[in-house]
Coordinates of C-alpha atoms in Angstrom, one line a residue:
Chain H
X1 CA 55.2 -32.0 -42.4
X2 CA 57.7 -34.5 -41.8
X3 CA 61.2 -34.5 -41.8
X4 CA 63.6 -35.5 -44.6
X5 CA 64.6 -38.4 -43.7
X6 CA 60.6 -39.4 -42.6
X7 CA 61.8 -39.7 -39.0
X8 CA 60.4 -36.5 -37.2
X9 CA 57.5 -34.3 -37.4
X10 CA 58.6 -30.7 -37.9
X11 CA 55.7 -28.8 -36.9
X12 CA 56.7 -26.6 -40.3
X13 CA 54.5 -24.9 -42.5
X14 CA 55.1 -23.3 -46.2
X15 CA 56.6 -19.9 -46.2
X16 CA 57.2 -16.5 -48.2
X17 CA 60.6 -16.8 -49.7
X18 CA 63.0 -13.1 -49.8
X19 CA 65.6 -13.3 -52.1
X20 CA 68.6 -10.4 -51.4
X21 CA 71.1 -12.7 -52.6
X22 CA 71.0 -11.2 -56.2
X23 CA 70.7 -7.8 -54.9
X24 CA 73.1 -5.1 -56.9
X25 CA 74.7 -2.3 -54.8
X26 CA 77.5 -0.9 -57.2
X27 CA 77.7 -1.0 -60.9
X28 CA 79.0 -3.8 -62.0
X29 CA 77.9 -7.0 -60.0
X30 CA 81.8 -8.1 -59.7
X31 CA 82.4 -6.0 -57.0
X32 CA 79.4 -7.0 -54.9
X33 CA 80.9 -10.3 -54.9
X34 CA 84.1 -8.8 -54.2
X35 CA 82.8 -7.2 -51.3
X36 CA 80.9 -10.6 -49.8
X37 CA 84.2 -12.0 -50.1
X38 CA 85.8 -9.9 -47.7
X39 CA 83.8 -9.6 -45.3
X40 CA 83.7 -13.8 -45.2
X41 CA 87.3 -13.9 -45.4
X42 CA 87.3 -11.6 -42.4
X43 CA 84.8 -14.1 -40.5
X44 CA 86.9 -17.1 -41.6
X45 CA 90.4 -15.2 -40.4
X46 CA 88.8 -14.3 -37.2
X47 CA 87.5 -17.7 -36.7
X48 CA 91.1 -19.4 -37.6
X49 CA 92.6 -16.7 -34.7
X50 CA 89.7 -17.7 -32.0
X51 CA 90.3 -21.6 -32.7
X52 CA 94.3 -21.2 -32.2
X53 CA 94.0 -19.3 -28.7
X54 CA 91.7 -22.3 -28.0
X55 CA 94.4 -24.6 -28.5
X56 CA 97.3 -22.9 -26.9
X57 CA 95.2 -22.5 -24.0
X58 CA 94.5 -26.2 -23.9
X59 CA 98.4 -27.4 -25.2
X60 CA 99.6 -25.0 -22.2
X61 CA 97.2 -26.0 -19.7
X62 CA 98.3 -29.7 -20.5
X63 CA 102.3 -28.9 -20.2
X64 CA 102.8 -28.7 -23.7
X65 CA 105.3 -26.2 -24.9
X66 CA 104.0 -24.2 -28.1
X67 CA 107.5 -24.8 -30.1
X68 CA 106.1 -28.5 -30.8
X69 CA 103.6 -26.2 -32.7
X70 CA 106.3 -24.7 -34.6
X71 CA 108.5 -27.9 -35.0
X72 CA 105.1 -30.3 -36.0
X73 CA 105.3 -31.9 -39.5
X74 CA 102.2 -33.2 -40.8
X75 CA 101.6 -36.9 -41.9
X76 CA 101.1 -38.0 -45.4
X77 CA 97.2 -38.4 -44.8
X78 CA 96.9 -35.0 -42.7
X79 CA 98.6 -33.3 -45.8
X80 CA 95.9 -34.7 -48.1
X81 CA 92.8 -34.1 -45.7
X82 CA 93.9 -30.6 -45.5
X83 CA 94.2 -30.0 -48.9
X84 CA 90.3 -31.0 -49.0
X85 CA 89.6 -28.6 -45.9
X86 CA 91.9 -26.0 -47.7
X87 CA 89.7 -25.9 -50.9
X88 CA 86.0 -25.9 -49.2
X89 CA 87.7 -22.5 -47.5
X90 CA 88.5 -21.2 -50.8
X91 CA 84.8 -22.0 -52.1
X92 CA 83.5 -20.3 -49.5
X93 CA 85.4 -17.1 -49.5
X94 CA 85.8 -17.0 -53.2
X95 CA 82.0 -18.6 -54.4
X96 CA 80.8 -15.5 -55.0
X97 CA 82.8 -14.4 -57.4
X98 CA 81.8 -17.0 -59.7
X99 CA 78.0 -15.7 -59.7
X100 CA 79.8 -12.4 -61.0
X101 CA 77.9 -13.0 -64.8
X102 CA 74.6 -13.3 -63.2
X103 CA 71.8 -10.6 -64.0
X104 CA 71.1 -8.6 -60.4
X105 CA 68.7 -5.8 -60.0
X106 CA 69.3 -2.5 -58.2
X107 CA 68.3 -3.4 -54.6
X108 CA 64.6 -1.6 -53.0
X109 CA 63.5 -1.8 -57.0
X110 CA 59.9 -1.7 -57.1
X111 CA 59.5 -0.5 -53.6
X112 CA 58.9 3.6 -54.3
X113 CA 55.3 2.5 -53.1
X114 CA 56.7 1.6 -49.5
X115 CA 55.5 3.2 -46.4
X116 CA 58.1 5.5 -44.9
X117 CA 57.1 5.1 -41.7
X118 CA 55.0 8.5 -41.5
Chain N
X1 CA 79.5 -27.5 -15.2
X2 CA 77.3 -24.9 -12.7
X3 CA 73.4 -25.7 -12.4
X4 CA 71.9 -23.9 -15.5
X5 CA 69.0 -22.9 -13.1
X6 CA 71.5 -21.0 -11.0
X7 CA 73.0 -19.9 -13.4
X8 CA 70.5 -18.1 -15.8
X9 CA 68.9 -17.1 -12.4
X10 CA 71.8 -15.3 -10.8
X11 CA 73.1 -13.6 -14.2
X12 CA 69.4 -12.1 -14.8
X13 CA 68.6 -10.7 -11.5
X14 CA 71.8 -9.5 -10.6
X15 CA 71.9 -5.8 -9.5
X16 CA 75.6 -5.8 -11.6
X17 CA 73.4 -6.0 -14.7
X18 CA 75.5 -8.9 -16.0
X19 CA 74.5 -8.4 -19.9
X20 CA 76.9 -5.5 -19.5
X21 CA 79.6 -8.3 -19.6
X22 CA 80.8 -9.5 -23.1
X23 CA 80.2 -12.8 -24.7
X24 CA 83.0 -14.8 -26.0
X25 CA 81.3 -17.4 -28.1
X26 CA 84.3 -19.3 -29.6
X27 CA 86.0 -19.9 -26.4
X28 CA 83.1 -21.0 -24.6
X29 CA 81.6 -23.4 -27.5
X30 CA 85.4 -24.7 -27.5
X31 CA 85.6 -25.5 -24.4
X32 CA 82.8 -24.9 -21.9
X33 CA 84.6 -22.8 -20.1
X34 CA 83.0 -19.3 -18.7
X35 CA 82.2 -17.5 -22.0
X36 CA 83.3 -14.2 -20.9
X37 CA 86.0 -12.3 -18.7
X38 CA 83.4 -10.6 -16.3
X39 CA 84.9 -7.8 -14.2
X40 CA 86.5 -8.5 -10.9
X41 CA 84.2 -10.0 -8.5
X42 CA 81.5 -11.0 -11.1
X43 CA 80.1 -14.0 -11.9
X44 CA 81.5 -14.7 -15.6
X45 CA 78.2 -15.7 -17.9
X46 CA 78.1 -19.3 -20.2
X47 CA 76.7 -20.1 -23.1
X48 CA 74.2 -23.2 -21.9
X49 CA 73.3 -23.6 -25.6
X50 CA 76.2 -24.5 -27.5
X51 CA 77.3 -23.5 -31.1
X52 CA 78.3 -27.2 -33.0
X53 CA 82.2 -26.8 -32.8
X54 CA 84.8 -24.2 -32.6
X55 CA 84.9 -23.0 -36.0
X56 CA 81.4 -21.4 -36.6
X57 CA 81.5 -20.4 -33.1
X58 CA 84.2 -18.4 -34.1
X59 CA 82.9 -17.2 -37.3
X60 CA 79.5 -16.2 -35.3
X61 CA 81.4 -14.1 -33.0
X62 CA 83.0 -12.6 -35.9
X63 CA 79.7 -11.5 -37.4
X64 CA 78.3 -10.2 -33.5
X65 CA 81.7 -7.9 -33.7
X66 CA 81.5 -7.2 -37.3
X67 CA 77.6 -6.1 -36.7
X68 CA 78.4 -4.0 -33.9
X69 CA 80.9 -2.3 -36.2
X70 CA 78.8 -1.9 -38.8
X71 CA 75.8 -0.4 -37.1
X72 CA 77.9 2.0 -34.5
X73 CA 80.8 3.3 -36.3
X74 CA 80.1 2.5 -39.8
X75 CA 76.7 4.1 -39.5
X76 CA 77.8 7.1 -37.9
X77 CA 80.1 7.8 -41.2
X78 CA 77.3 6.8 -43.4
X79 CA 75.0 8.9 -41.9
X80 CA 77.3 11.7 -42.1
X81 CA 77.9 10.8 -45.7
X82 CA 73.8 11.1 -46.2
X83 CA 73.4 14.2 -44.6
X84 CA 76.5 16.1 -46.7
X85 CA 74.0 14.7 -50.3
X86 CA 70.7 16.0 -48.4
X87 CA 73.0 19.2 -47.9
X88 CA 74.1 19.5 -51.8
X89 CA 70.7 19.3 -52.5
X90 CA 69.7 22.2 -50.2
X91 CA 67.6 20.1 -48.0
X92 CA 68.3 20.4 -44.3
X93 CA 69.0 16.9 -42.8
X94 CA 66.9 17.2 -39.4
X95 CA 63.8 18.6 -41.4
X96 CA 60.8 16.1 -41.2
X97 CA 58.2 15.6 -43.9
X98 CA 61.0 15.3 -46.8
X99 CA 60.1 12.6 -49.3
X100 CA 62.9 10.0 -49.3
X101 CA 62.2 8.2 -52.4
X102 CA 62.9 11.2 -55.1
X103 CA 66.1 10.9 -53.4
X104 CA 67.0 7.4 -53.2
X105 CA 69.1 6.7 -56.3
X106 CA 71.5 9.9 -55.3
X107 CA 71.9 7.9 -51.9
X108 CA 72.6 4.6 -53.2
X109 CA 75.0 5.4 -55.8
X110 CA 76.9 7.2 -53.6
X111 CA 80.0 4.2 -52.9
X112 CA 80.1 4.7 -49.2
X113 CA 76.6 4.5 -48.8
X114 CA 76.3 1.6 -51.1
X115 CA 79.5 -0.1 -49.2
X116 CA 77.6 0.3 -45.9
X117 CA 74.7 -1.7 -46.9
X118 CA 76.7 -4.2 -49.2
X119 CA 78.6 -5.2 -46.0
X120 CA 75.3 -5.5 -43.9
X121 CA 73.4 -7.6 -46.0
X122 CA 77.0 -9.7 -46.8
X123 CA 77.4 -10.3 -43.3
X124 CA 73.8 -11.1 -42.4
X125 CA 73.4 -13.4 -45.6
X126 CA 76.9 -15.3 -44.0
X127 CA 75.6 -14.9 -40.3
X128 CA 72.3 -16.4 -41.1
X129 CA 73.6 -18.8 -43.8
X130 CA 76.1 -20.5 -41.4
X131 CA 73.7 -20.7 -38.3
X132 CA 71.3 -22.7 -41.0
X133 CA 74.1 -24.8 -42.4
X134 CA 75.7 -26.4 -39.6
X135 CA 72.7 -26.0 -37.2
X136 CA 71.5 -28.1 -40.4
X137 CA 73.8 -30.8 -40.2
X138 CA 73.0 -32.0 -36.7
X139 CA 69.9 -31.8 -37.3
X140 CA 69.1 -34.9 -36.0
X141 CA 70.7 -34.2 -32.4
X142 CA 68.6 -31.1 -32.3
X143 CA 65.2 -33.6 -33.2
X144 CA 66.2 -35.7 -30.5
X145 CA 66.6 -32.8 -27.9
X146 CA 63.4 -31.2 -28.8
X147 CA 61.4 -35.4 -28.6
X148 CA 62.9 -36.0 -24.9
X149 CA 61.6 -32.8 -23.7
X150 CA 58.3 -33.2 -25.1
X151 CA 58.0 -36.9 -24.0
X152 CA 59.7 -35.9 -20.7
X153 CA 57.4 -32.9 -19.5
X154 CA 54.1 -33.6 -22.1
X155 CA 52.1 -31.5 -20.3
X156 CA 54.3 -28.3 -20.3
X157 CA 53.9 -28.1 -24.7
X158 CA 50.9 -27.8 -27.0
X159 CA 51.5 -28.2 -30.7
X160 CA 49.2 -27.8 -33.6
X161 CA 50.0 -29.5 -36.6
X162 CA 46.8 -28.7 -38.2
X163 CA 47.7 -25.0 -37.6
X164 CA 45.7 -22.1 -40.2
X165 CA 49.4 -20.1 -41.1
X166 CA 48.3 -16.8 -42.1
X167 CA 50.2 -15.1 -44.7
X168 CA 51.7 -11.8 -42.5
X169 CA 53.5 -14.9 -40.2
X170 CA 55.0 -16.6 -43.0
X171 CA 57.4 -14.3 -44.3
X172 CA 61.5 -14.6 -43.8
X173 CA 61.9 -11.9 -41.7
X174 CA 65.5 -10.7 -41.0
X175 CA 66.4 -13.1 -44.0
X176 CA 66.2 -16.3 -41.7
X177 CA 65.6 -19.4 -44.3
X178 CA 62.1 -20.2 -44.0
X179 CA 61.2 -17.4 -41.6
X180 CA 59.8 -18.9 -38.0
X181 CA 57.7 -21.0 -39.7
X182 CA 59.6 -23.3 -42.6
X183 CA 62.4 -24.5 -40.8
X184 CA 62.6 -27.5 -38.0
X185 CA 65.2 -25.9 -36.1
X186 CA 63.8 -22.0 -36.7
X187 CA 64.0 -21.8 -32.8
X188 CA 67.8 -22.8 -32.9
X189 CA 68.9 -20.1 -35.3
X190 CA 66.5 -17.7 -34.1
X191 CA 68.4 -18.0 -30.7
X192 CA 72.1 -17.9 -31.7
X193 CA 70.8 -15.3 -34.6
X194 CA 69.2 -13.1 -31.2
X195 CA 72.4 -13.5 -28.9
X196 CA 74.7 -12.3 -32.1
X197 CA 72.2 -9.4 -32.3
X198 CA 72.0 -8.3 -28.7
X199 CA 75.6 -9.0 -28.3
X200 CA 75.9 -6.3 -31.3
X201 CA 73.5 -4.0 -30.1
X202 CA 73.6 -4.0 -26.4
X203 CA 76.6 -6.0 -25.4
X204 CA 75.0 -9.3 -24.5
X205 CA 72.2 -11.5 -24.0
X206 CA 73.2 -15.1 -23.8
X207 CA 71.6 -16.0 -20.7
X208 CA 68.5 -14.0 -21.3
X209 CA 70.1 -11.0 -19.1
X210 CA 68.9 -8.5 -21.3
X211 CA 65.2 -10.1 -21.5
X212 CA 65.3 -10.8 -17.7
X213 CA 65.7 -6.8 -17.8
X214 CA 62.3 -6.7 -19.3
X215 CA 60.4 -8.7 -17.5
X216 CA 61.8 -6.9 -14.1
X217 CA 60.1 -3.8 -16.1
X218 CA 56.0 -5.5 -15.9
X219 CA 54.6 -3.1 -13.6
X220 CA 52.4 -4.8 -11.0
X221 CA 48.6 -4.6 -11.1
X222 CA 47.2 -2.6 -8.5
X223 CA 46.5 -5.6 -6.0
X224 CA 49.9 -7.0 -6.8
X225 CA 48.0 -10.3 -7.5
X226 CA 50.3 -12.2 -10.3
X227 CA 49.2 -16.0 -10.4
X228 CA 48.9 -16.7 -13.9
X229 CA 50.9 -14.5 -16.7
X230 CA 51.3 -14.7 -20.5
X231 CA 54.0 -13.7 -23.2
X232 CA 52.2 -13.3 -26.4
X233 CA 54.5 -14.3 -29.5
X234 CA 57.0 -15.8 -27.4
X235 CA 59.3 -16.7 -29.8
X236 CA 62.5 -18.3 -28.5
X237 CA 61.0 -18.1 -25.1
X238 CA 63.5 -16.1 -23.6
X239 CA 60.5 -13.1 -22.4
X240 CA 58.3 -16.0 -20.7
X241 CA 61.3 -17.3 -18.9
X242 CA 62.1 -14.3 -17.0
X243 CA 58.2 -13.8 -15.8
X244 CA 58.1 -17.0 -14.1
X245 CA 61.7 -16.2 -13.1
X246 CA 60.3 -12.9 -11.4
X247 CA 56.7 -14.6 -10.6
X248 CA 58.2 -18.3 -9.3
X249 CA 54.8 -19.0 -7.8
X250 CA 52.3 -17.5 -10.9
X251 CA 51.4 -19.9 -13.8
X252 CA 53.3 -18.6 -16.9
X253 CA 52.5 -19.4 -20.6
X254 CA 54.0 -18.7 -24.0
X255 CA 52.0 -18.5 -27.3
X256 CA 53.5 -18.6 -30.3
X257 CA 52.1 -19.5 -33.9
X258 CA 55.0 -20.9 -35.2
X259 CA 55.9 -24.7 -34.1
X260 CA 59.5 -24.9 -34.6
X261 CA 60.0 -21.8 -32.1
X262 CA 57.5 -22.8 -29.3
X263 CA 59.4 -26.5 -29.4
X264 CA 62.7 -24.7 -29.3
X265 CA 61.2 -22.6 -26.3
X266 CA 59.9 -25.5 -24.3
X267 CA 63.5 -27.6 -25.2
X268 CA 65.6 -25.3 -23.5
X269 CA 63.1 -24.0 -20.3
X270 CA 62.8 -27.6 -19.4
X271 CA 67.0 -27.3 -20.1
X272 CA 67.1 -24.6 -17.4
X273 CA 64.8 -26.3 -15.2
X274 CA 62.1 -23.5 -15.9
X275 CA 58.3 -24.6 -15.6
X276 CA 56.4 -22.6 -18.2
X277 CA 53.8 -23.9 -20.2
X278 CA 54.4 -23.1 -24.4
X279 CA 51.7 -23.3 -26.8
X280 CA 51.1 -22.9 -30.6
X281 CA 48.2 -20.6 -30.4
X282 CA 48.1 -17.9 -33.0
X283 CA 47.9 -14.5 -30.8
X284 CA 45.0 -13.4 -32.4
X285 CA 42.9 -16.2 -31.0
X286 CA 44.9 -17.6 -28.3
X287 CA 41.7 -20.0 -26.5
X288 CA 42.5 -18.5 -23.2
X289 CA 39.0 -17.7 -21.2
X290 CA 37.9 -14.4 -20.7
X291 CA 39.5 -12.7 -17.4
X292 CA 41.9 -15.5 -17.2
X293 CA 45.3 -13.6 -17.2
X294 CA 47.0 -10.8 -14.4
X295 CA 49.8 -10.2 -16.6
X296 CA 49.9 -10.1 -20.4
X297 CA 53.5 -9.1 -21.9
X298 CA 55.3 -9.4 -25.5
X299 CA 58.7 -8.3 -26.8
X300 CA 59.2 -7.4 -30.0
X301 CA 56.0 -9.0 -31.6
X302 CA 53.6 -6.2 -33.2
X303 CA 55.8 -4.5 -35.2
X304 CA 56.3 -8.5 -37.1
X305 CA 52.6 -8.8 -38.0
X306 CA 50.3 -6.5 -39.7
X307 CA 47.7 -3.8 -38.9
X308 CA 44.7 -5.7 -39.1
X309 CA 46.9 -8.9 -36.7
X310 CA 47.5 -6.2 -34.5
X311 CA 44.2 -4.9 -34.1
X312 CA 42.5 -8.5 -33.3
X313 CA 45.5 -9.3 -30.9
X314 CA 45.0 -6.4 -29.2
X315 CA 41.7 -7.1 -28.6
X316 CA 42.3 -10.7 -27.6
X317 CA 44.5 -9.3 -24.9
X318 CA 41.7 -7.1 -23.5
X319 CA 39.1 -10.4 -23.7
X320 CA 41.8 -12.8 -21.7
X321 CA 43.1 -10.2 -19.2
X322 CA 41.2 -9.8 -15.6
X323 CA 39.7 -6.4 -14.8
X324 CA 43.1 -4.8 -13.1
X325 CA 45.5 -7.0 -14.9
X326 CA 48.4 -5.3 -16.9
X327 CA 49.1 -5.4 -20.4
X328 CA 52.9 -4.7 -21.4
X329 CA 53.9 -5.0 -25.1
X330 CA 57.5 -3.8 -25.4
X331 CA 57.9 -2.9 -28.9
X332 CA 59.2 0.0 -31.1
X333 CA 58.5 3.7 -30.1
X334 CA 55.6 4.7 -32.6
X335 CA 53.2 7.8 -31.9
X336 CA 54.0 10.1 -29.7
X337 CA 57.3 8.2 -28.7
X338 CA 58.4 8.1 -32.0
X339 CA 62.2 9.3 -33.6
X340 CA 61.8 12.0 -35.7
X341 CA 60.8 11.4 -39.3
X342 CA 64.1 12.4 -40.8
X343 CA 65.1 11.4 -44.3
X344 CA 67.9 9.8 -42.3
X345 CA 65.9 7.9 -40.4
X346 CA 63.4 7.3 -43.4
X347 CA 66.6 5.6 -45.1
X348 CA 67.9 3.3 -42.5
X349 CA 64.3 2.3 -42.2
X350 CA 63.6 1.5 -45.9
X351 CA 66.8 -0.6 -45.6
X352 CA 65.4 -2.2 -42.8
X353 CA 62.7 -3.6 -45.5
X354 CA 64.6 -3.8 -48.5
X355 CA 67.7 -5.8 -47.2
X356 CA 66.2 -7.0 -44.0
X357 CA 62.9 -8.0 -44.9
X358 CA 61.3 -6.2 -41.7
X359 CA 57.9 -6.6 -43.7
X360 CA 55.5 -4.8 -41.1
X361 CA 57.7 -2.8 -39.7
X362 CA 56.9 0.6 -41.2
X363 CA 53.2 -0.2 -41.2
X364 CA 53.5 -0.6 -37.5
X365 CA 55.0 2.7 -37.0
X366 CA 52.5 4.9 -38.8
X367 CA 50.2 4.0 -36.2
X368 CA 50.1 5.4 -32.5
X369 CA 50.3 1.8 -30.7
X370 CA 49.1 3.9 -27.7
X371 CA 46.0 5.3 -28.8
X372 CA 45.2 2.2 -30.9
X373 CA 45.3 0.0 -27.0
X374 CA 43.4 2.8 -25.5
X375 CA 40.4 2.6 -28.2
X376 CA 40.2 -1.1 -27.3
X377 CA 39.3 -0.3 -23.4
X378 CA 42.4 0.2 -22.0
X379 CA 42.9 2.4 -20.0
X380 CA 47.0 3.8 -21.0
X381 CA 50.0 5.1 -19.3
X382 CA 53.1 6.2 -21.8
X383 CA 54.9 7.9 -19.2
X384 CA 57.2 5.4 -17.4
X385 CA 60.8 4.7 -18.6
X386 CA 60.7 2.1 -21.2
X387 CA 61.6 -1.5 -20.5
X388 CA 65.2 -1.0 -21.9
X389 CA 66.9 1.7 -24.2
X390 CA 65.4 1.9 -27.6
X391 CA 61.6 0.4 -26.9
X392 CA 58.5 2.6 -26.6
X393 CA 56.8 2.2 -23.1
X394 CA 53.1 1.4 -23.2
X395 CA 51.5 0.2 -19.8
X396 CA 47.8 -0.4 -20.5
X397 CA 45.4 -1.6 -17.8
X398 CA 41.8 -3.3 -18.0
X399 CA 39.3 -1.2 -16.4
X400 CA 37.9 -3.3 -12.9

């Protein structure tokens, strides 16, 4: 197979797809989707946390005094990239919430048949 | 930036056992700097592989610490949890030969238990989904690095387009897009997906530390003669790295059947400066002659094909190793080596299908790897430690 864009072999083959994404856990689907949301609202927290030590590292390795940090008003144009960057965060913490109407099955369903490993 | 080579080799033969040091992926992808705060006196490890940028490196080293969490602590609760239902029900929680599946529903309903594997599969599906996304969107940098290393070392790589995929290898085990054989850049995720995984399980791994650990484990044949050595299912490589690193002067190969992973392999050894040749042979019929190997090892393959795979690659192994040479699969305990079959350990292995897509898993482990090698020829020794805390320990030698 080739890539996409015809440029590169890929050396890929067809596959066996699994699909968990639908996969029901408590009763009512909503707070699956509650749940997925935390736990990506924990990675993107962290991530925000990990990223700003990475910066006051670098500002106070450079000389730079971390109360221009607290002082710093953002441009006319940062304000509106941000706002962009601000709702693809919400999306991706929140987007599951929205597949809350969707039909899931009980997760293992029509596995009784599996090997137990004995 | 310090010589890879040096690197990787210094961190994976140090008596310290580096891999006991943390990783730190944010910081390192952020800046290069030395990934982790290694104890006073230690070499601190790097990431020679890089994340794309700050952010999912951040989010990835959320999802090692949230893993950790979840299989340590979090499981520890749950399996408390489990045992108090097993003990409502009158049925004692370390007796073996209890069916699991009459009992299944009362499990899963119960919240805690249900929370437990909610927050798995969530972080696995984010884990997995991120590495694929942004790994995704350079996609073409990751083309590129794979082309120069085949055009610069052509000799080192074998691919197969033409390849005959058989079903078992096709599958998307651990819920990675595509599996090891539908995605370009399988080898990519596969390795940041294996250092968030070891990092969870075992501290760390990102400079193979944990794999060079295994390949110190190979026991020697008899005559101590190692000039040409094999790891079978190579994967990301890592396994076939630390042979040559322990046998500089031996030829070593890597076979795998999937192409994205054996390119991914031969990108990043001829990264490190690491000669090894990797080739997309299927295990079962690798097209090595007879006698031709001293040393035949695999991590972590068997227990990802199925019974009748396993047989023929067994097999192959005893055609393509010389009378004396040493066969090593490091794998998952089964037989006589095996954990107890608890309904607690019935349960975390079911979810280890059902949410995990571990497909041949618990076919794997209804057999006894051991005496299934020694019916081959071999002649089988299950009595030395195992390679590294949670693996069976099989060392099987051909009859001269």
């Amino acid at each position: 197979m080739v890539s996409q864009n015809g440029k590169h072999e890929t050396y890929t083959t067809d596959f066996l797809t699994y699909d968990v994404e639908k996969a029901a856990f408590f009763d009512h689907p909503a707070i699956d989707a509650l749940v997925s949301s935390i736990v990506a609202m924990g990675s993107e927290v962290w991530s925000a946390q990990r990223r700003i030590k990475v910066l006051e590292s670098v500002l106070t390795s450079q000389g730079i005094s971390l109360e221009k940090v607290n002082q710093y008003k953002p441009s006319a144009e940062e304000e509106k990239a941000w706002r962009v960057q601000r709702d693809q965060f919400i999306k991706r913490v929140y987007g599951s919430l929205e597949k809350t109407g969707e039909a899931r099955t009980q997760y293992g369903a029509g596995m009784d048949s599996l090997r137990q490993g004995d | 930036m310090m010589d890879r080579r040096t690197l990787f080799a210094g961190a994976a033969y140090s008596s310290t056992l580096a891999w006991l040091f943390g990783g730190s992926r944010a910081v390192a992808s952020a800046s290069g700097k030395p990934a982790a705060d290694a104890k006073a006196g230690k070499t601190p490890l790097e990431f020679d592989e890089m994340l794309p940028n700050a952010d999912v490196a951040g989010q990835m080293d959320f999802h090692a610490g949230f893993l950790a969490w979840s299989l340590n602590d979090f499981e520890k609760q749950s399996t408390k949890r489990l045992q108090a239902i097993l003990a409502e029900k009158g049925i004692d929680p370390k007796a073996e030969n209890v069916d699991l599946i009459p009992l299944l529903d009362d499990i899963r309903n119960d919240p805690l238990m249900a929370l437990r594997m909610r927050t798995w599969l969530s972080n696995q599906e984010l884990m997995l989904g991120g590495l694929e996304e942004t790994l995704g969107r350079e996609s073409e940098k990751y083309f590129a690095e794979m082309e120069a290393a085949e055009a610069k070392y052509p000799n080192r790589i074998e691919l197969n387009p033409d390849m005959h995929m058989p079903d078992y290898a096709k599958h998307e085990i651990h819920l990675q897009k595509g599996g090891y054989v539908g995605n370009p850049l399988a080898g990519y995720v596969n390795y940041h997906y294996g250092n968030i995984l070891y990092e969870a399980l075992f501290g760390s791994n990102i400079q193979d530390e944990r794999i060079a650990l295994m390949a110190a484990a190979v026991p020697l044949p008899d005559d101590g003669k190692v000039e040409r050595a094999l790891d079978m299912g190579c994967g990301t490589g890592r396994l076939a790295y630390g042979l040559k690193n322990r046998f500089p002067a031996a030829k070593v190969s890597g076979i795998d059947i999937a192409g994205p992973m054996v390119r991914f392999s031969h990108k990043r050894a001829v990264d490190l400066g690491i000669d090894c040749f990797f080739a997309q042979r299927s295990a079962e019929a690798t097209g090595f002659p007879d006698n031709h190997f001293d040393v035949i090892a695999s991590n972590i393959l068997h227990h990802e094909v199925d019974a009748a795979a396993t047989d023929k690659i067994v097999a192959e192994a005893f055609r393509i190793l010389r009378p004396g040479g040493i066969f090593y699969p490091i794998d998952h305990p089964t037989g006589k080596q095996a954990p107890k079959k608890t309904v607690s350990t019935k349960f975390w292995a079911f979810n280890d299908r059902a949410i995990n897509n571990e497909v041949w898993r618990a076919d794997f482990e209804s057999r006894d790897f051991g005496d299934l090698i020694r019916k081959v020829g071999f002649v089988v020794d299950e009595t030395l430690p195992p390679a590294v805390w949670g693996t069976g320990s099989i060392k099987a030698v051909k009859p001269a």
